[in-house]
Short mmCIF file of C-alpha atoms in Angstrom, two decimals:
data_model
loop_
_atom_site.label_atom_id
_atom_site.label_comp_id
_atom_site.label_asym_id
_atom_site.label_seq_id
_atom_site.Cartn_x
_atom_site.Cartn_y
_atom_site.Cartn_z
CA UNK A 1 171.07 95.78 26.04
CA UNK A 2 169.11 94.79 29.12
CA UNK A 3 170.84 93.19 32.05
CA UNK A 4 169.24 89.85 32.92
CA UNK A 5 169.38 88.51 36.44
CA UNK A 6 168.50 85.06 37.73
CA UNK A 7 165.14 84.79 39.49
CA UNK A 8 164.96 82.36 42.41
CA UNK A 9 162.93 79.42 41.07
CA UNK A 10 160.61 79.42 44.09
CA UNK A 11 159.78 83.06 43.29
CA UNK A 12 159.46 82.57 39.53
CA UNK A 13 155.65 82.38 39.76
CA UNK A 14 155.80 86.13 40.45
CA UNK A 15 156.75 86.66 36.82
CA UNK A 16 153.31 85.36 35.74
CA UNK A 17 151.17 86.01 38.80
CA UNK A 18 149.68 89.22 37.39
CA UNK A 19 148.49 87.44 34.25
CA UNK A 20 150.61 88.90 31.45
CA UNK A 21 150.37 87.71 27.87
CA UNK A 22 153.44 85.65 26.96
CA UNK A 23 155.39 84.54 23.93
CA UNK A 24 155.96 80.80 23.81
CA UNK A 25 159.20 79.88 22.08
CA UNK A 26 160.29 76.36 21.18
CA UNK A 27 162.65 74.32 19.04
CA UNK A 28 163.21 70.78 17.86
CA UNK A 29 166.53 70.15 16.16
CA UNK A 30 167.12 72.93 13.66
CA UNK A 31 163.52 74.06 13.66
CA UNK A 32 162.27 76.75 16.03
CA UNK A 33 159.15 78.86 16.45
CA UNK A 34 157.49 81.53 18.55
CA UNK A 35 153.79 82.15 19.23
CA UNK A 36 151.77 84.51 21.39
CA UNK A 37 149.65 83.07 24.22
CA UNK A 38 147.28 84.83 26.58
CA UNK A 39 146.29 81.55 28.22
CA UNK A 40 149.17 80.80 30.55
CA UNK A 41 149.38 80.79 34.34
CA UNK A 42 151.46 79.57 37.28
CA UNK A 43 150.42 76.15 38.56
CA UNK A 44 152.68 75.61 41.56
CA UNK A 45 155.32 77.34 43.68
CA UNK A 46 158.09 74.84 44.40
CA UNK A 47 159.06 73.11 42.27
CA UNK A 48 157.54 75.80 40.09
CA UNK A 49 155.15 74.70 37.39
CA UNK A 50 153.17 76.52 34.71
CA UNK A 51 150.16 75.69 32.57
CA UNK A 52 149.77 76.95 29.00
CA UNK A 53 147.33 76.25 26.18
CA UNK A 54 149.01 75.20 22.90
CA UNK A 55 146.52 74.56 20.10
CA UNK A 56 146.78 71.30 18.16
CA UNK A 57 146.92 73.13 14.84
CA UNK A 58 150.08 75.07 15.68
CA UNK A 59 153.62 74.39 14.53
CA UNK A 60 154.72 75.14 18.10
CA UNK A 61 152.66 72.18 19.28
CA UNK A 62 154.61 69.89 16.94
CA UNK A 63 157.97 71.23 18.12
CA UNK A 64 157.05 71.12 21.81
CA UNK A 65 155.81 67.55 21.51
CA UNK A 66 159.06 66.61 19.79
CA UNK A 67 161.41 68.35 22.24
CA UNK A 68 159.48 68.37 25.52
CA UNK A 69 160.61 71.95 26.14
CA UNK A 70 159.39 75.51 25.79
CA UNK A 71 160.12 78.97 27.12
CA UNK A 72 157.53 81.44 28.40
CA UNK A 73 158.84 84.89 27.52
CA UNK A 74 157.15 87.95 29.05
CA UNK A 75 157.14 90.65 26.35
CA UNK A 76 156.77 94.37 27.01
CA UNK A 77 154.86 97.26 25.51
CA UNK A 78 157.71 98.18 23.18
CA UNK A 79 157.20 94.75 21.57
CA UNK A 80 153.41 94.83 21.20
CA UNK A 81 153.41 94.95 17.38
CA UNK A 82 155.84 92.01 17.29
CA UNK A 83 153.64 90.07 19.75
CA UNK A 84 150.63 90.67 17.53
CA UNK A 85 152.51 89.40 14.48
CA UNK A 86 153.73 86.37 16.44
CA UNK A 87 150.07 85.64 17.20
CA UNK A 88 149.22 85.56 13.51
CA UNK A 89 151.23 83.69 10.87
CA UNK A 90 151.85 79.94 10.62
CA UNK A 91 155.35 78.81 11.59
CA UNK A 92 155.27 76.08 8.96
CA UNK A 93 155.05 78.69 6.19
CA UNK A 94 157.26 81.51 7.47
CA UNK A 95 160.08 81.94 9.95
CA UNK A 96 157.93 83.43 12.71
CA UNK A 97 160.89 85.14 14.36
CA UNK A 98 161.80 86.98 11.14
CA UNK A 99 158.12 87.55 10.31
CA UNK A 100 157.46 89.08 13.72
CA UNK A 101 160.67 91.08 13.91
CA UNK A 102 161.86 89.09 16.92
CA UNK A 103 165.33 87.67 17.57
CA UNK A 104 166.43 84.46 19.22
CA UNK A 105 168.49 84.49 22.40
CA UNK A 106 170.06 81.26 23.69
CA UNK A 107 168.42 79.75 26.75
CA UNK A 108 170.27 78.68 29.88
CA UNK A 109 168.85 75.20 30.48
CA UNK A 110 166.73 74.21 27.46
CA UNK A 111 167.32 73.91 23.72
CA UNK A 112 164.40 76.20 22.86
CA UNK A 113 165.50 79.79 22.18
CA UNK A 114 164.37 82.76 24.24
CA UNK A 115 162.99 85.91 22.62
CA UNK A 116 165.40 88.84 22.81
CA UNK A 117 164.15 92.03 24.46
CA UNK A 118 161.55 90.42 26.68
CA UNK A 119 161.43 91.40 30.34
CA UNK A 120 161.29 87.89 31.84
CA UNK A 121 161.94 84.28 30.90
CA UNK A 122 160.72 80.99 32.30
CA UNK A 123 162.48 78.01 30.73
CA UNK A 124 160.30 74.92 31.04
CA UNK A 125 160.40 71.16 30.57
CA UNK A 126 157.08 69.52 29.74
CA UNK A 127 155.61 67.27 32.41
CA UNK A 128 153.94 64.77 30.12
CA UNK A 129 150.18 64.61 30.59
CA UNK A 130 148.89 63.13 27.31
CA UNK A 131 145.21 63.34 28.32
CA UNK A 132 145.39 67.06 29.09
CA UNK A 133 147.36 67.70 25.95
CA UNK A 134 144.96 65.88 23.64
CA UNK A 135 141.70 66.76 25.36
CA UNK A 136 142.34 70.39 26.37
CA UNK A 137 145.50 71.44 24.46
CA UNK A 138 146.81 72.03 27.98
CA UNK A 139 150.53 71.68 28.62
CA UNK A 140 152.14 71.60 32.04
CA UNK A 141 155.79 72.55 32.39
CA UNK A 142 158.28 72.59 35.22
CA UNK A 143 160.26 75.82 35.34
CA UNK A 144 163.95 74.88 35.27
CA UNK A 145 165.45 78.37 34.88
CA UNK A 146 164.12 81.91 35.26
CA UNK A 147 165.61 85.29 34.51
CA UNK A 148 164.26 88.82 34.37
CA UNK A 149 165.33 92.26 33.22
CA UNK A 150 166.98 93.79 36.30
CA UNK A 151 165.49 97.19 35.42
CA UNK A 152 161.89 96.00 35.89
CA UNK A 153 162.08 92.98 38.21
CA UNK A 154 164.20 92.88 41.35
CA UNK A 155 163.92 91.22 44.76
CA UNK A 156 160.84 89.31 43.66
CA UNK A 157 158.92 92.42 42.58
CA UNK A 158 158.04 94.14 39.33
CA UNK A 159 158.83 97.85 39.06
CA UNK A 160 157.36 99.30 35.91
CA UNK A 161 158.88 102.78 35.93
CA UNK A 162 159.49 102.76 32.18
CA UNK A 163 156.18 102.56 30.26
CA UNK A 164 157.87 100.90 27.28
CA UNK A 165 158.83 98.00 29.56
CA UNK A 166 155.39 97.38 31.06
CA UNK A 167 154.06 93.89 30.51
CA UNK A 168 151.08 93.27 28.22
CA UNK A 169 147.59 91.84 28.59
CA UNK A 170 146.08 90.88 25.26
CA UNK A 171 142.44 91.65 24.51
CA UNK A 172 141.59 90.84 20.86
CA UNK A 173 142.34 92.18 17.37
CA UNK A 174 145.29 94.55 17.81
CA UNK A 175 144.18 95.66 21.29
CA UNK A 176 146.18 95.28 24.48
CA UNK A 177 146.22 96.63 27.98
CA UNK A 178 149.52 97.62 29.54
CA UNK A 179 150.02 96.51 33.12
CA UNK A 180 148.79 99.53 35.06
CA UNK A 181 149.30 101.37 38.30
CA UNK A 182 150.72 99.46 41.26
CA UNK A 183 149.03 100.07 44.59
CA UNK A 184 148.90 98.59 48.09
CA UNK A 185 145.97 97.86 50.35
CA UNK A 186 145.93 96.88 54.02
CA UNK A 187 144.00 93.99 55.43
CA UNK B 1 123.69 99.43 41.63
CA UNK B 2 125.49 98.17 38.53
CA UNK B 3 123.53 96.98 35.58
CA UNK B 4 124.55 93.45 34.60
CA UNK B 5 124.21 92.29 31.01
CA UNK B 6 124.53 88.79 29.61
CA UNK B 7 127.81 88.04 27.83
CA UNK B 8 127.59 85.72 24.83
CA UNK B 9 129.11 82.44 26.06
CA UNK B 10 131.43 82.16 23.04
CA UNK B 11 132.82 85.59 23.96
CA UNK B 12 133.05 84.93 27.69
CA UNK B 13 136.79 84.14 27.46
CA UNK B 14 137.23 87.88 26.90
CA UNK B 15 136.37 88.43 30.54
CA UNK B 16 139.55 86.55 31.57
CA UNK B 17 141.78 86.95 28.53
CA UNK B 18 143.76 89.82 30.04
CA UNK B 19 144.64 87.77 33.12
CA UNK B 20 142.78 89.46 35.97
CA UNK B 21 142.81 88.11 39.52
CA UNK B 22 139.44 86.54 40.36
CA UNK B 23 137.32 85.66 43.34
CA UNK B 24 136.17 82.05 43.33
CA UNK B 25 132.81 81.60 45.04
CA UNK B 26 131.16 78.29 45.81
CA UNK B 27 128.50 76.58 47.89
CA UNK B 28 127.37 73.13 48.96
CA UNK B 29 123.98 72.98 50.62
CA UNK B 30 123.84 75.74 53.24
CA UNK B 31 127.59 76.28 53.26
CA UNK B 32 129.26 78.80 50.98
CA UNK B 33 132.67 80.39 50.63
CA UNK B 34 134.75 82.83 48.63
CA UNK B 35 138.51 82.87 47.96
CA UNK B 36 140.89 84.94 45.87
CA UNK B 37 142.75 83.29 42.99
CA UNK B 38 145.39 84.73 40.69
CA UNK B 39 145.86 81.39 38.93
CA UNK B 40 142.88 81.20 36.59
CA UNK B 41 142.68 81.36 32.80
CA UNK B 42 140.45 80.60 29.83
CA UNK B 43 140.93 77.11 28.42
CA UNK B 44 138.62 77.04 25.41
CA UNK B 45 136.30 79.24 23.37
CA UNK B 46 133.17 77.27 22.56
CA UNK B 47 131.92 75.63 24.61
CA UNK B 48 133.85 77.96 26.90
CA UNK B 49 136.03 76.39 29.54
CA UNK B 50 138.26 77.79 32.28
CA UNK B 51 141.08 76.39 34.39
CA UNK B 52 141.67 77.45 38.00
CA UNK B 53 143.96 76.26 40.79
CA UNK B 54 142.12 75.38 44.03
CA UNK B 55 144.45 74.25 46.81
CA UNK B 56 143.67 71.00 48.63
CA UNK B 57 143.80 72.72 52.01
CA UNK B 58 141.01 75.17 51.25
CA UNK B 59 137.41 75.03 52.38
CA UNK B 60 136.46 76.06 48.85
CA UNK B 61 138.00 72.85 47.55
CA UNK B 62 135.70 70.83 49.81
CA UNK B 63 132.61 72.74 48.69
CA UNK B 64 133.51 72.62 44.99
CA UNK B 65 134.17 68.88 45.17
CA UNK B 66 130.78 68.42 46.87
CA UNK B 67 128.77 70.60 44.48
CA UNK B 68 130.68 70.43 41.20
CA UNK B 69 130.15 74.17 40.72
CA UNK B 70 131.94 77.46 41.18
CA UNK B 71 131.77 81.05 39.99
CA UNK B 72 134.73 83.09 38.78
CA UNK B 73 133.98 86.68 39.78
CA UNK B 74 136.15 89.49 38.35
CA UNK B 75 136.59 92.06 41.16
CA UNK B 76 137.58 95.68 40.63
CA UNK B 77 139.92 98.18 42.22
CA UNK B 78 137.25 99.46 44.59
CA UNK B 79 137.18 95.94 46.07
CA UNK B 80 140.95 95.40 46.43
CA UNK B 81 140.95 95.37 50.26
CA UNK B 82 138.09 92.86 50.24
CA UNK B 83 139.93 90.69 47.72
CA UNK B 84 143.00 90.70 49.94
CA UNK B 85 140.94 89.65 52.96
CA UNK B 86 139.25 86.93 50.89
CA UNK B 87 142.74 85.62 50.12
CA UNK B 88 143.55 85.29 53.80
CA UNK B 89 141.27 83.69 56.37
CA UNK B 90 140.04 80.08 56.49
CA UNK B 91 136.41 79.57 55.49
CA UNK B 92 136.05 76.76 58.02
CA UNK B 93 136.65 79.20 60.88
CA UNK B 94 134.95 82.37 59.71
CA UNK B 95 132.24 83.36 57.26
CA UNK B 96 134.61 84.56 54.54
CA UNK B 97 131.96 86.80 52.96
CA UNK B 98 131.37 88.64 56.24
CA UNK B 99 135.09 88.58 57.08
CA UNK B 100 135.98 90.09 53.72
CA UNK B 101 133.15 92.60 53.61
CA UNK B 102 131.66 90.95 50.53
CA UNK B 103 128.01 90.13 49.84
CA UNK B 104 126.41 87.20 48.08
CA UNK B 105 124.39 87.68 44.91
CA UNK B 106 122.33 84.79 43.51
CA UNK B 107 123.71 83.15 40.39
CA UNK B 108 121.71 82.51 37.23
CA UNK B 109 122.55 78.87 36.51
CA UNK B 110 124.47 77.44 39.49
CA UNK B 111 123.84 77.09 43.22
CA UNK B 112 127.09 78.85 44.14
CA UNK B 113 126.57 82.55 44.97
CA UNK B 114 128.19 85.36 43.02
CA UNK B 115 130.04 88.20 44.75
CA UNK B 116 128.15 91.48 44.65
CA UNK B 117 129.89 94.49 43.12
CA UNK B 118 132.21 92.55 40.82
CA UNK B 119 132.49 93.63 37.20
CA UNK B 120 132.07 90.21 35.58
CA UNK B 121 130.85 86.71 36.39
CA UNK B 122 131.53 83.32 34.86
CA UNK B 123 129.30 80.61 36.33
CA UNK B 124 130.96 77.23 35.92
CA UNK B 125 130.26 73.52 36.25
CA UNK B 126 133.25 71.34 37.02
CA UNK B 127 134.35 68.96 34.27
CA UNK B 128 135.58 66.14 36.46
CA UNK B 129 139.28 65.40 35.97
CA UNK B 130 140.29 63.62 39.19
CA UNK B 131 143.97 63.26 38.19
CA UNK B 132 144.39 66.99 37.54
CA UNK B 133 142.54 67.82 40.72
CA UNK B 134 144.60 65.56 42.95
CA UNK B 135 147.98 65.98 41.25
CA UNK B 136 147.93 69.69 40.38
CA UNK B 137 144.98 71.16 42.34
CA UNK B 138 143.79 72.09 38.86
CA UNK B 139 140.06 72.36 38.19
CA UNK B 140 138.47 72.66 34.78
CA UNK B 141 135.03 74.20 34.47
CA UNK B 142 132.58 74.74 31.66
CA UNK B 143 131.16 78.25 31.66
CA UNK B 144 127.37 77.93 31.70
CA UNK B 145 126.43 81.59 32.22
CA UNK B 146 128.33 84.87 31.96
CA UNK B 147 127.40 88.44 32.84
CA UNK B 148 129.29 91.69 33.09
CA UNK B 149 128.79 95.23 34.37
CA UNK B 150 127.43 97.11 31.35
CA UNK B 151 129.45 100.18 32.35
CA UNK B 152 132.80 98.45 31.82
CA UNK B 153 132.13 95.57 29.39
CA UNK B 154 130.04 95.93 26.25
CA UNK B 155 130.06 94.35 22.79
CA UNK B 156 132.79 91.94 23.82
CA UNK B 157 135.18 94.67 25.00
CA UNK B 158 136.31 96.11 28.31
CA UNK B 159 136.12 99.89 28.70
CA UNK B 160 137.81 100.96 31.90
CA UNK B 161 136.88 104.65 32.02
CA UNK B 162 136.27 104.58 35.77
CA UNK B 163 139.49 103.80 37.69
CA UNK B 164 137.54 102.32 40.59
CA UNK B 165 136.12 99.71 38.22
CA UNK B 166 139.42 98.59 36.67
CA UNK B 167 140.18 94.90 37.10
CA UNK B 168 143.01 93.73 39.36
CA UNK B 169 146.23 91.77 38.92
CA UNK B 170 147.55 90.45 42.22
CA UNK B 171 151.26 90.60 42.99
CA UNK B 172 151.95 89.53 46.60
CA UNK B 173 151.41 90.86 50.14
CA UNK B 174 148.89 93.69 49.79
CA UNK B 175 150.17 94.72 46.36
CA UNK B 176 148.16 94.78 43.16
CA UNK B 177 148.33 96.24 39.70
CA UNK B 178 145.25 97.82 38.19
CA UNK B 179 144.59 96.94 34.57
CA UNK B 180 146.30 99.79 32.74
CA UNK B 181 146.09 101.79 29.57
CA UNK B 182 144.39 100.24 26.54
CA UNK B 183 146.18 100.68 23.24
CA UNK B 184 146.08 99.34 19.69
CA UNK B 185 148.87 98.23 17.40
CA UNK B 186 148.75 97.40 13.68
CA UNK B 187 150.18 94.28 12.16
#
């Protein structure tokens, strides 16, 4: 099992800064769901905020509107098939966790579950912006807790030594990019 | 010189779907500027929209508010040092294009220039949302023209055969990831 370490909230934007595809997990009462989302980004440093697109037609939308919470989970290459399945089925018809082969992990600060085996977690509370939500399907969340897999994220930096733990960038169909080579340039 | 081909507007989200860092270019009258932005994402398919964070303190913000236009340029690994420089200096004090070593290229549908040598371009008109702009520095744009380098994007898909033309994912300091290996999974 991976060892999760707390990420300083003011540095939590680093978990999303490189644009990985995420899994959005949510719950309301006994109901919970997970969906894949390529359209998510940091929105502010401190207090940290994120923006994510949650389509009106989704079951996740219903649960997030009911609970005002969600988690952005950063999945890794080893989970790509599960991410693809989580991007497909309808959570009203099937248990998306079981359908995708993903397991729930309790969160630290929100009722929504996290997705086991991911390499980073941003637990979020919705900052209500009804116009954005209805007009653009755009949700804004404040990050209230963040953790990452100590093997791949430490001291505010990703270290993708293990290819199976590289983050993902969704293209279309069943196609992804893995996060690639790290390099430095000088000004 | 790269050969640019039009990208079907309804497929233009594919240029940003994998979360690359972009250069935002803009102009108002004779003044123009370019800045780096890691916080940009697609917001809708058709008509295509994008969301991008433009800080209040930036010169770009002033020009985009004056003109209601911007271009999201997708730079490549060969331009990483230029992207880093474009993320630094203040456009009110220096010509950021000259400072960064970047050149202007005329756009097709907007007055803002494009950045020469990038691998994709999304020309955008601001959809005015004053609350988002003032509260979150969040700008929403409708994509009115899109082109990509035919060598790396064709038929709606990226093909990064040339490492120098891989897109970038900014981390912090002078550190980037290149977009990595493409792979397919089955449901």
